[in-house]
XYZ file of C-alpha atoms in Angstrom:
608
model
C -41.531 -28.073 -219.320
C -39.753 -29.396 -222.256
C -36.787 -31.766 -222.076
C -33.060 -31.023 -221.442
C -31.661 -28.734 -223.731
C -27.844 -30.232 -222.614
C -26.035 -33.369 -222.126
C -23.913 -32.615 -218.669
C -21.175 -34.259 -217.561
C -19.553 -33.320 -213.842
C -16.476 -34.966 -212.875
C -16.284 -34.464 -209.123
C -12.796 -35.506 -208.201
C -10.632 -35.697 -205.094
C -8.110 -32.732 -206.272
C -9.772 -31.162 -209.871
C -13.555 -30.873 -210.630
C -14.802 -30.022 -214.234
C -17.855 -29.760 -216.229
C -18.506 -30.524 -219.439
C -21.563 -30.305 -221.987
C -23.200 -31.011 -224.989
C -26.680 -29.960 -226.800
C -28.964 -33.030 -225.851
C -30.618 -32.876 -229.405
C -27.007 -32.781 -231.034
C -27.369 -34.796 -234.255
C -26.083 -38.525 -234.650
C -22.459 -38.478 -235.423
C -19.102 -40.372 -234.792
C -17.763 -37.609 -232.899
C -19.944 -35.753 -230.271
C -19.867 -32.040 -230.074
C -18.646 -31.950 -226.411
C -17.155 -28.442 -224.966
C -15.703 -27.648 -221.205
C -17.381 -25.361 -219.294
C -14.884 -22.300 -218.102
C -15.546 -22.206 -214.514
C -15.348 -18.520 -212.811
C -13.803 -18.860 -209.783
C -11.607 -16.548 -207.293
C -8.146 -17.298 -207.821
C -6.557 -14.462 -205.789
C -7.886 -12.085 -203.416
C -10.420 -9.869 -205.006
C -9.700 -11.502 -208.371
C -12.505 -13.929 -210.616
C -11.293 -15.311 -213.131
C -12.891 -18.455 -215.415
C -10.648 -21.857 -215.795
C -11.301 -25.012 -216.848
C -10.552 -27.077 -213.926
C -12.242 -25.731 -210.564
C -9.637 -27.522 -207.597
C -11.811 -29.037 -205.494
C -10.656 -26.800 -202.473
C -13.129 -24.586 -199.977
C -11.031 -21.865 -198.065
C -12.945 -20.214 -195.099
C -12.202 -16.837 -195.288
C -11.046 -14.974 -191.792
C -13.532 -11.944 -190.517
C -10.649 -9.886 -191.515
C -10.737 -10.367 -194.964
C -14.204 -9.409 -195.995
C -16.418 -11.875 -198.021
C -15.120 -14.141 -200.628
C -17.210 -12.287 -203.411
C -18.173 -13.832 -206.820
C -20.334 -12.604 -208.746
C -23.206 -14.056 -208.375
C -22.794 -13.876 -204.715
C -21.380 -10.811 -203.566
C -21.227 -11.593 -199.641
C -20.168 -15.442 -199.513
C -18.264 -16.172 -196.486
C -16.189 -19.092 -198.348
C -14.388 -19.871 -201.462
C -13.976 -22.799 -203.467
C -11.375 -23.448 -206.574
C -7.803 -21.964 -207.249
C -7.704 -19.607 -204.949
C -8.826 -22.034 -201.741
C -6.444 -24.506 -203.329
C -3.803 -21.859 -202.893
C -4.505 -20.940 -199.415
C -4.099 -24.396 -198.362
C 0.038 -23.917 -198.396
C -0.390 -20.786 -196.073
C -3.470 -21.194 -193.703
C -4.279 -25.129 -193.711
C -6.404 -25.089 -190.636
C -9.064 -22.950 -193.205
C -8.994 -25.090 -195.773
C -10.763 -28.442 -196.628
C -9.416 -30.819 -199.166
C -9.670 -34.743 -200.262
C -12.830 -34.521 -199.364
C -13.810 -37.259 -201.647
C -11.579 -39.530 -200.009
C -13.505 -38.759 -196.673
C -16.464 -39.148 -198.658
C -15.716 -43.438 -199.007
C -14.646 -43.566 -195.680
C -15.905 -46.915 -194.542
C -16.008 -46.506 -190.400
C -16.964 -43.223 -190.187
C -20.362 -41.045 -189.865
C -19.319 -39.566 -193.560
C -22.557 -36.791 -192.732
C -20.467 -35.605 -189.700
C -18.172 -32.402 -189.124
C -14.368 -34.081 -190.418
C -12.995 -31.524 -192.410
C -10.678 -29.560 -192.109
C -8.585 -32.575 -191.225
C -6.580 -32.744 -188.447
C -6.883 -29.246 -186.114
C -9.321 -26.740 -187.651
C -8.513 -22.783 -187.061
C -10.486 -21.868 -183.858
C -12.883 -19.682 -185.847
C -14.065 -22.472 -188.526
C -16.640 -24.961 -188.140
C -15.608 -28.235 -189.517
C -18.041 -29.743 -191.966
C -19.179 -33.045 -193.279
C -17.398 -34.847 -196.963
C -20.870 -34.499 -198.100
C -21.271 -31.143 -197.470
C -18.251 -30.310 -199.228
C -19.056 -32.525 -202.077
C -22.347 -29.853 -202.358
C -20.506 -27.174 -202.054
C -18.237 -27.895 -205.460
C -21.086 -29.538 -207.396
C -23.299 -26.024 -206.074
C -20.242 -23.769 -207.158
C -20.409 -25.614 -210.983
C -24.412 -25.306 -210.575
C -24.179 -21.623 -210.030
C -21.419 -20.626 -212.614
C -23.760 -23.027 -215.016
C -26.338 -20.606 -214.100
C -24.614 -17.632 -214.499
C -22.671 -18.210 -217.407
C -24.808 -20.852 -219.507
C -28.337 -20.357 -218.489
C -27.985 -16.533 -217.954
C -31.323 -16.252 -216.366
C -33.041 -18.427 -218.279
C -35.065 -21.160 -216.058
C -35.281 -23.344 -218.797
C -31.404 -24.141 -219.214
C -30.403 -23.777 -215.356
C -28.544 -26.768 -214.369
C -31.205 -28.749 -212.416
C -33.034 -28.503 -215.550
C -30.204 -30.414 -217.259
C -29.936 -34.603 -218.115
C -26.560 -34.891 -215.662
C -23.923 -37.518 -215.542
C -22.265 -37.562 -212.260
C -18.627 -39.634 -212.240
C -17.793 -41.946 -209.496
C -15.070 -43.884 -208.960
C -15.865 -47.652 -210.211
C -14.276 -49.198 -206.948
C -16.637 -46.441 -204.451
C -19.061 -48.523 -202.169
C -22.901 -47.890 -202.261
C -22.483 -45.683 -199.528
C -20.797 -43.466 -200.930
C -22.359 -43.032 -204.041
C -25.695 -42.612 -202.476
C -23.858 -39.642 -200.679
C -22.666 -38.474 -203.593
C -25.999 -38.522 -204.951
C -27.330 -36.445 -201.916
C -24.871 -33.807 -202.234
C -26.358 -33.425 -206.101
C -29.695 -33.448 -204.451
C -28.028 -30.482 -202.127
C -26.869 -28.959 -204.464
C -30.228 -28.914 -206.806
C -29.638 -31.418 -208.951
C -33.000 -33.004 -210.602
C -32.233 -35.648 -212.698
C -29.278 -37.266 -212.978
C -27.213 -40.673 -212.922
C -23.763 -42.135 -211.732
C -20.911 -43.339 -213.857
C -17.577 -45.021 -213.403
C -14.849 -42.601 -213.859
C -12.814 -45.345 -215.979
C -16.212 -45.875 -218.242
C -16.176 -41.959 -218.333
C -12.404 -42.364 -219.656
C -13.086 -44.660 -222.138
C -16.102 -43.143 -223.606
C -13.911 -40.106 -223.990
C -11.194 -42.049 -225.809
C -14.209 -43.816 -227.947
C -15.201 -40.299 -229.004
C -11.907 -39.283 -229.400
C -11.370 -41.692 -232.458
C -13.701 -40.109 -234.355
C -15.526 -43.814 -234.980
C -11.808 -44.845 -235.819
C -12.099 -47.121 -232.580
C -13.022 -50.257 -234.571
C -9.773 -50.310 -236.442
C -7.968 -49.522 -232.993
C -9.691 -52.357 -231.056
C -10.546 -56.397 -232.470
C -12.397 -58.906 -231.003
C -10.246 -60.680 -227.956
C -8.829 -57.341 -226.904
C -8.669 -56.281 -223.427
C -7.841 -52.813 -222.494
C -6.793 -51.683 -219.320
C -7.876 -48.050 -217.713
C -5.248 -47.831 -214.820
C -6.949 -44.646 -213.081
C -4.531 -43.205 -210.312
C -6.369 -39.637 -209.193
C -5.386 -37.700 -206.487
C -6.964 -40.169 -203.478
C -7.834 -43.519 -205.301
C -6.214 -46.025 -207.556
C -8.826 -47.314 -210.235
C -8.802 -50.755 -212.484
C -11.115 -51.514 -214.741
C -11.083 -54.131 -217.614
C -12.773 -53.629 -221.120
C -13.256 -56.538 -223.338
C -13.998 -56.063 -227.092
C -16.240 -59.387 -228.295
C -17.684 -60.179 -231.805
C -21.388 -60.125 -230.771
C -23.044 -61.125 -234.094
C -20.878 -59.929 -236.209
C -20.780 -56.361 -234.155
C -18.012 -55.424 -231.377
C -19.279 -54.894 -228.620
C -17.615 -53.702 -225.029
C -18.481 -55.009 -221.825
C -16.450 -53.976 -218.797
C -15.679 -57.317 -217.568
C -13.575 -56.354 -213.949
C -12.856 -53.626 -211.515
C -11.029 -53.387 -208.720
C -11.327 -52.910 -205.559
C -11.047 -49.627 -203.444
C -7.466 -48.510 -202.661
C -7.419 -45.332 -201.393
C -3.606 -44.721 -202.467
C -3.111 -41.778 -205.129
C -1.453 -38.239 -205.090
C -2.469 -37.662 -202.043
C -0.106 -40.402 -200.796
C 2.663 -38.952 -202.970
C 1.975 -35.516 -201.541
C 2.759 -36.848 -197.725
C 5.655 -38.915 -199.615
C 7.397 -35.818 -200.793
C 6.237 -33.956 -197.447
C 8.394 -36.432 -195.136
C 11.404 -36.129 -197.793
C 11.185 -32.648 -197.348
C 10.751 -32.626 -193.574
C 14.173 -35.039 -193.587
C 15.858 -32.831 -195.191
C 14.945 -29.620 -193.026
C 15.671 -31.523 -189.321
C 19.189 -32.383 -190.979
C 19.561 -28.631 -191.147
C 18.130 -28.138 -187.758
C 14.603 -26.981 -188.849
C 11.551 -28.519 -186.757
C 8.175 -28.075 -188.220
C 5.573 -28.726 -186.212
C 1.857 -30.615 -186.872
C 0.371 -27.225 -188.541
C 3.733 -26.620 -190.532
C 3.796 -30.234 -191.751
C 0.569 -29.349 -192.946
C 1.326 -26.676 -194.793
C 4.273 -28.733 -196.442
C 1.970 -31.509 -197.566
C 0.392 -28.748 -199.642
C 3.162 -27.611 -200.788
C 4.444 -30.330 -202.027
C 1.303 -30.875 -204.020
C 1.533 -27.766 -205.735
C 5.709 -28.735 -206.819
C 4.740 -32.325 -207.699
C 1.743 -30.609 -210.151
C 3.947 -27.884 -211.118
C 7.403 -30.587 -212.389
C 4.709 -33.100 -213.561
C 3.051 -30.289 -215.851
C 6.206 -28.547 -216.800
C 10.143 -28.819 -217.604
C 11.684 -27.114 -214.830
C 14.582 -28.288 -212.748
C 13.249 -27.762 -209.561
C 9.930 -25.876 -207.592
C 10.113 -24.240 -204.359
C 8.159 -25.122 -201.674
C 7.390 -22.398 -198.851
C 6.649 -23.486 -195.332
C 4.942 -20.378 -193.062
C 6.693 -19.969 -189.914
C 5.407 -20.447 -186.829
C 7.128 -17.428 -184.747
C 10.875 -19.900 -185.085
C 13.410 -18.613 -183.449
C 15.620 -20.138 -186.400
C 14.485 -18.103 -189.323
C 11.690 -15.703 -187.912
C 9.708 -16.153 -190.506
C 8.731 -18.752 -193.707
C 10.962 -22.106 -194.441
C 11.859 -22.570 -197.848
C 12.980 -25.819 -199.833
C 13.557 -26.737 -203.523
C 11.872 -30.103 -204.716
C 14.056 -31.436 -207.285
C 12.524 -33.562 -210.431
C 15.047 -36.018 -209.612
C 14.024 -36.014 -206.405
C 10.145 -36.230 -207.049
C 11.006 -38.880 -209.628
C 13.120 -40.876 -207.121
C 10.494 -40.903 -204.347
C 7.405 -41.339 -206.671
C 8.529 -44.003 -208.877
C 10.242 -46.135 -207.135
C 8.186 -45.835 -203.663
C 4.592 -45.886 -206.111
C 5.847 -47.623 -209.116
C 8.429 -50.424 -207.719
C 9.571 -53.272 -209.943
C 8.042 -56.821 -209.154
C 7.358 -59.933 -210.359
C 3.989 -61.091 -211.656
C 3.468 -62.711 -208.543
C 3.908 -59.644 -206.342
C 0.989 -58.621 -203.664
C 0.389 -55.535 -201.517
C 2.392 -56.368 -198.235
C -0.093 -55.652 -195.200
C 1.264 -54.025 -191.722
C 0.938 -54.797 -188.103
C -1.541 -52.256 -187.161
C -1.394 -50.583 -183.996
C -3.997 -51.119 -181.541
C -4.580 -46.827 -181.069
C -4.763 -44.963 -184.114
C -5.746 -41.314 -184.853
C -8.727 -40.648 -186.752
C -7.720 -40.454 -190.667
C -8.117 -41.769 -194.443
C -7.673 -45.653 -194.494
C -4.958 -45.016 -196.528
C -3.629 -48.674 -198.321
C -1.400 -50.598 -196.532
C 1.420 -50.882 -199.076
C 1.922 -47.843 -201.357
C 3.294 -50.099 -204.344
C 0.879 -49.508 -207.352
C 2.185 -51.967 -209.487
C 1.807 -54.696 -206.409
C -1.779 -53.640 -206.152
C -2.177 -54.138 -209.906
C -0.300 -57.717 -209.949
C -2.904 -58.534 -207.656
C -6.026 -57.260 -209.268
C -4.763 -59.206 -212.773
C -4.257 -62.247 -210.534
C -7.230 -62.116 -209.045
C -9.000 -61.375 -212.252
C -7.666 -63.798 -214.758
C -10.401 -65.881 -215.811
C -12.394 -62.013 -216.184
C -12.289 -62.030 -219.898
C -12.681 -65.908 -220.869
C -9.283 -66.873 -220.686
C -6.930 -68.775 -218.723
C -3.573 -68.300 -216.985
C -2.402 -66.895 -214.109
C -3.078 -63.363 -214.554
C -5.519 -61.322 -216.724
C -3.363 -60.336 -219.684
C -4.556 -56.984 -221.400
C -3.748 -56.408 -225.042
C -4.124 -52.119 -224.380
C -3.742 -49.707 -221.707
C -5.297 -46.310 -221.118
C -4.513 -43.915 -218.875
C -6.419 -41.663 -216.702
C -6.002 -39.745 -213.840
C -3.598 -36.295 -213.164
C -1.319 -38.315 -211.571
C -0.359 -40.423 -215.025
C 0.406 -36.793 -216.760
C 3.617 -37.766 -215.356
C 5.848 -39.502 -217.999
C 8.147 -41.377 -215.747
C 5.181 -42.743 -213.822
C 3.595 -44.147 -217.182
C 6.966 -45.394 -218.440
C 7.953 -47.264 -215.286
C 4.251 -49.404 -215.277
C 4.733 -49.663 -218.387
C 8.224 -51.310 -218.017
C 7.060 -53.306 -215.276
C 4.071 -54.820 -217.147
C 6.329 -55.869 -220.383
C 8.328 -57.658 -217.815
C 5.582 -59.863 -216.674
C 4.087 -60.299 -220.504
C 6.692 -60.426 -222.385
C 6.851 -57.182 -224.559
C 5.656 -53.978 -224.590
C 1.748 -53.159 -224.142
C -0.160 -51.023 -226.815
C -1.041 -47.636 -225.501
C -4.451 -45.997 -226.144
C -3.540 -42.389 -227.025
C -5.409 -39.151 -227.049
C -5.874 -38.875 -223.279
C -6.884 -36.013 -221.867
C -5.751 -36.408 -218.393
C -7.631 -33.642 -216.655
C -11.000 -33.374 -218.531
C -11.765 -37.282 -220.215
C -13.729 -38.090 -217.415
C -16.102 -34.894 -217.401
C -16.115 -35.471 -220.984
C -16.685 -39.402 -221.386
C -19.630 -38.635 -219.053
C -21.165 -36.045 -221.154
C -20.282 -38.396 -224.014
C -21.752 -41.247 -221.694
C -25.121 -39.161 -221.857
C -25.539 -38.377 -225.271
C -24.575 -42.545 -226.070
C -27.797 -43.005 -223.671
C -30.078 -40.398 -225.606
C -29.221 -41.193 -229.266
C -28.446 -44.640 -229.043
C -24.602 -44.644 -229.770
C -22.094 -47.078 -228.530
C -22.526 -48.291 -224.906
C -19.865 -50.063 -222.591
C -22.049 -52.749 -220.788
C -21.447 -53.406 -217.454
C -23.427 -53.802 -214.461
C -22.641 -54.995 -211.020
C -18.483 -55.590 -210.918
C -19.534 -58.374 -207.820
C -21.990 -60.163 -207.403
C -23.698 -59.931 -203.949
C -25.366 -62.077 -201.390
C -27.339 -62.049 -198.035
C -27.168 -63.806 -195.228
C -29.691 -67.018 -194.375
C -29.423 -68.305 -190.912
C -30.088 -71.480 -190.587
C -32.470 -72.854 -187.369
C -30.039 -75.001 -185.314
C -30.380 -75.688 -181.085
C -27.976 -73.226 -179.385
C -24.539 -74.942 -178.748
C -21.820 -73.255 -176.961
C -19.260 -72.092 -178.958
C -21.072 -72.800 -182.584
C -22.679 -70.449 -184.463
C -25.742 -71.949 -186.710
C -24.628 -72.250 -190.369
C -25.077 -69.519 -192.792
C -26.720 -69.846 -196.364
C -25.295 -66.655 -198.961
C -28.285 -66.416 -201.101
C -27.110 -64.710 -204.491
C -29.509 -61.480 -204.723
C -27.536 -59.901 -207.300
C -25.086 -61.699 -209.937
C -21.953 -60.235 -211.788
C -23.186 -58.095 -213.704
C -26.457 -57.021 -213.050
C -27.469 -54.087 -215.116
C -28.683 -51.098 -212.881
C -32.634 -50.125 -213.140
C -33.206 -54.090 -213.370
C -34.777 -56.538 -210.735
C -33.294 -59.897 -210.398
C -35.431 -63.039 -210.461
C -35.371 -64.848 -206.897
C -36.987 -67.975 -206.292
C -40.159 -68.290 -205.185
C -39.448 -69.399 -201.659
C -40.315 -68.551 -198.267
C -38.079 -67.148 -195.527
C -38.469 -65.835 -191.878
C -38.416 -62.240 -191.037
C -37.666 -60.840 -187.393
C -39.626 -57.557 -187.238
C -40.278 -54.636 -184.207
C -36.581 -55.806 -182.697
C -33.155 -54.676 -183.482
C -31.552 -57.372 -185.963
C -28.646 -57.622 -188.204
C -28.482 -58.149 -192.472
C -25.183 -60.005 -193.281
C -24.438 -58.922 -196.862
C -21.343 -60.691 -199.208
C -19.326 -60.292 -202.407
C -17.270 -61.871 -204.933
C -15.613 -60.463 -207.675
C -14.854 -63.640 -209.488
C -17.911 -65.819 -208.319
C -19.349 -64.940 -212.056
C -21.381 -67.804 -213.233
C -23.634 -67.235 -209.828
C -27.391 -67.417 -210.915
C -29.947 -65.098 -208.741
C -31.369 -67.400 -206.113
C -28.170 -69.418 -206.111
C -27.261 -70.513 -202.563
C -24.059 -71.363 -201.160
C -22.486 -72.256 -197.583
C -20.692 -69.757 -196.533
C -17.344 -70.003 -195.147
C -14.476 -67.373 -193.514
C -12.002 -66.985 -195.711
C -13.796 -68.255 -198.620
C -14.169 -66.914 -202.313
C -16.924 -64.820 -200.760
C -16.103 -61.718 -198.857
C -18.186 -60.422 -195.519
C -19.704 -56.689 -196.086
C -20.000 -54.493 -193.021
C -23.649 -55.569 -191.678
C -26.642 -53.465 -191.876
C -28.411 -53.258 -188.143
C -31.899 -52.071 -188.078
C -35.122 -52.165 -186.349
C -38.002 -53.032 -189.111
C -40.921 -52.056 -188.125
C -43.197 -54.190 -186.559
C -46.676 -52.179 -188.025
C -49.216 -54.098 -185.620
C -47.304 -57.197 -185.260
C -45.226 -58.572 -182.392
C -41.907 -57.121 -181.558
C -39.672 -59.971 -182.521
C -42.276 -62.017 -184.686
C -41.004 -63.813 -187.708
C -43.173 -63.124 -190.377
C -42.863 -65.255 -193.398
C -41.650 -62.992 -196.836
C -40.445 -63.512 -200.240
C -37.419 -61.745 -201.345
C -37.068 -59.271 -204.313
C -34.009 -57.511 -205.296
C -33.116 -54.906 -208.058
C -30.239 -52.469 -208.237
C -31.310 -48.559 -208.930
C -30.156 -46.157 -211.177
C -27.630 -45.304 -208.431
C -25.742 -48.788 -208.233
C -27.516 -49.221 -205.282
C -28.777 -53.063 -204.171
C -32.581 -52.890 -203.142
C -33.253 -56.217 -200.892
C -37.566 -56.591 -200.774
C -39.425 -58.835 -198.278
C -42.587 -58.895 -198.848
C -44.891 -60.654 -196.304
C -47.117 -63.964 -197.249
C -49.426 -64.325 -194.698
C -51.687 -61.211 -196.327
C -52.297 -59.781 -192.178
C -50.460 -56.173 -193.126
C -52.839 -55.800 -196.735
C -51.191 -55.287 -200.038
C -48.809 -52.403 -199.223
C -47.021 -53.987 -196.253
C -43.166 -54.583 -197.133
C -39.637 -54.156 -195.920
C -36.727 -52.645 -197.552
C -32.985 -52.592 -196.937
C -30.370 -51.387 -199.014
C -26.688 -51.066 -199.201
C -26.643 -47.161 -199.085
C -25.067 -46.165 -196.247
C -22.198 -48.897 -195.725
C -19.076 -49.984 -197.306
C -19.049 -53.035 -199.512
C -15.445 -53.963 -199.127
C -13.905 -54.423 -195.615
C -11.684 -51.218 -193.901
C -7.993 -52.185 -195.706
C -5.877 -53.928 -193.303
């Protein structure tokens, strides 16, 4: 089979999905030929209809209703896109949403039956984030297919060089699950990208090549990414590299899962305040149903001019109305709880404020402590100063771009942007030509055809740099645990598809029992060499990963032997660190070898 005939790129996000393309063999320009797919999708009973964003919703349809046709499926029990999305107000026990926010979850089996969230209609069978990641990357597949390809094997999707978006903060875990629900879904060859990279490159080809007179060497832009269930930052330095500017992402935060999904339940309890002062009780599956609807006002006053939005709560049988509760959300309102709960004013020195946590919790998103976006950012900038080669307190960007459907909102933008003059002394330049909605599905397309033709890359690599665990041999003393070694397997800024140089020294491996890999991270540890080895301790600039347990196999040894290995590491295409031992004693032949990798585990801890 010949190559690709398209470039794809598939932004699979918490609230919006969308697919964009481009002909892989375009010719070399400053501006790539990128369109947006027009997604058919149901978006009311009976009704198909193609839009550009598919809402990454999945409604499962009552027995009553007949099947959820489409039509390239005429029987499918389930729908996914506007019309699920709309459902979710009136029957939220049927519908599954934020599933990418379950998908990063760092405690839970993410491959077991969570969604719906909360209580599930009796008649629905909850299902896994990644099976509901497949389902909207299969739905894109198969209107690809039908629309695109049109029968043609050749130009089917899975045929097609895809780039798949990812959030840049998302642990390995979850981007090798996102890369199994491609697989699911048929996907052949593809790779991962940062959604704020994806931004960026959209911006880049946005400027026609006009980008070099935007940007100079020393400048630092900003993509502040607030989606529907994360908050994104990512830094992107511009440096005179021979005479050429070049872009390196330089930082990246780390994982708050704080976004519109927070505002929605911000809005819900405003709501709900307002309704008990009238004497209204909702109960659990009502408040449900108003979290939803508040998602579809806040979308509705950020996208529009209107005064207000109504919000419609079903009833519940209510012996006060009978039927459906109804309440207006104001746009002062909205703006009052959304920018000054999300978008407070603080001082450079601000940090996210953690809670007591109680010791019983129900089982939910590990939502971020504090809900202050511009105390999260005063941290990351803190925490990041030294990130582009300069000094200070904070890491002071010269340019800010915007991404994310929660930005659309002008108050939102203006109030960070007030808040970040006040710690910098004046206002920041703003990148414009953001397209909210569809930069990320098109940076990644634009991402793909950079990769193909050779066109201008943002270099990156690992945002930490990572380290295992070396247990040092010690007699047992109560109390003491032996001292632990971090061996540097992967520094800032490893490019993926590389291997990193270890030295060449020996190390004991227990094999044939259960044991446990203690992994760490630094963002800021940046001059860190591979094979570098530090003393680890609590607290430090190194931060503890959730341990990998396993049982490697033993293969004709004794269970519990330590069999002397050398360590090799690489990161995949995926982002994913590959840890090697490979034994020195020669007793297993040539082909005998161990291999762990951060795929199925969180690389930050659960937020406090």
């Amino acid at each position: 089979m010949s190559g690709p005939a398209f470039v794809v790129g598939i932004d699979l996000g918490t609230t919006h999905s969308a697919l964009a393309y481009a002909e892989a063999d375009a010719p070399a320009g400053d501006r790539a030929p990128v369109r947006v797919l027009e997604v058919p999708q149901l978006v009311a009973r009976g009704v198909v209809e193609p839009r550009p964003l598919l809402p990454s919703f999945l409604y499962v349809g009552h027995a009553s209703e007949g099947p959820q046709a489409l039509p390239w499926d005429a029987n499918r029990a389930y729908a996914v896109g506007e019309y699920a999305r709309s459902r979710a107000a009136e029957a939220p026990g049927r519908v599954v949403a934020s599933a990418k926010s379950w998908l990063c979850h760092p405690t839970l089996d993410r491959r077991a039956g969570l969604l719906p969230a909360g209580q599930a209609a009796e008649d629905v069978e909850k299902i896994s984030p990644v099976e509901a990641s497949f389902r909207y990357l299969e739905h894109l597949a198969e209107a690809w297919d039908a629309t695109v390809a049109q029968g043609n094997e050749s130009l089917a999707l899975r045929n097609q060089e895809v780039v798949l978006t990812v959030p840049a903060s998302f642990d390995a875990g979850a981007r090798e699950l996102t890369a199994e629900a491609a697989v699911c879904a048929g996907l052949e060859r593809f790779t991962l990208l940062e959604e704020p990279q994806a931004a960026f490159y959209a911006w880049l080809d946005g400027t026609a090549g006009g980008w070099r007179k935007q940007l100079k060497p020393g400048d630092v832009v900003l993509v502040v990414d607030v989606g529907g269930g994360t908050t994104d930052f990512s830094a992107i330095a511009a440096r005179d590299e021979g005479g050429n500017l070049e872009l390196y992402r330089v930082a990246v935060g780390d994982h708050i899962l704080l976004g519109g999904d927070n505002m929605d339940l911000a809005l819900a309890y405003a709501l709900r305040q307002r309704l008990k002062a009238e004497g209204k009780e909702l109960d659990a599956w009502q408040m449900n149903a108003l979290v939803h609807g508040c998602r579809a006002a806040k979308e509705a006053l950020l996208g529009g001019d209107a005064p207000a939005a109504p919000v419609v709560i079903p009833g519940r049988g209510s012996k006060l109305l009978g039927g459906s509760l109804r309440a207006d959300l104001g746009r002062d309102e909205l703006e009052r709880v959304l920018v000054d709960g999300f978008f407070p004013r603080v001082e450079a020195a601000a940090r996210p404020t953690p809670r007591p946590r109680t010791a019983l919790t129900q089982v939910g998103l590990p939502y971020a402590a504090d809900a202050g976006i511009t105390r999260h950012l005063a941290a990351f900038l803190g925490r990041q100063a030294g990130a582009a080669g300069g000094g200070g307190e904070m890491l002071r960007p010269t340019a800010l771009l915007f991404n994310g459907g929660v930005m659309k909102g002008a108050p939102l933008r203006g109030r960070l942007l007030e808040v970040m003059g006040s710690w910098f002394g004046g206002a920041l330049r703003v990148l414009e030509g953001a397209d909210y909605d569809l930069s990320v599905a098109r940076g990644a397309a634009v991402y793909g055809l950079s990769r193909r033709r050779g066109g201008v890359r943002v270099r990156g690599g690992t945002a930490r740099a990572y380290y295992v665990g070396i247990e040092s041999a010690m007699p047992a003393v109560p109390g003491v645990e032996p001292p632990l070694t971090a061996l540097c397997v992967a520094p800032f800024g490893m490019e993926e598809g590389t291997e990193a140089a270890l030295p060449d020294e020996e190390f004991g491996l227990v094999v044939g029992e259960p044991v446990r890999f203690r992994f760490f991270g630094s963002t800021t540890r940046r001059d860190d060499r591979a094979g570098a080895a530090l003393e680890y301790e609590p607290g430090g600039a190194l931060e503890e990963l959730p341990p990998i347990e396993i049982t490697l196999p033993a293969e004709g040894r004794r269970a519990g032997e330590v069999v002397p290995v050398a360590l090799r590491s690489s990161v995949t295409e995926l982002g994913t660190l590959s840890l090697e031992a490979l034994p020195r004693d020669g007793r297993g032949g040539g082909d005998e070898r161990w291999k762990v990798e951060l795929s199925v585990r969180a690389d930050s801890p659960p937020p406090p």
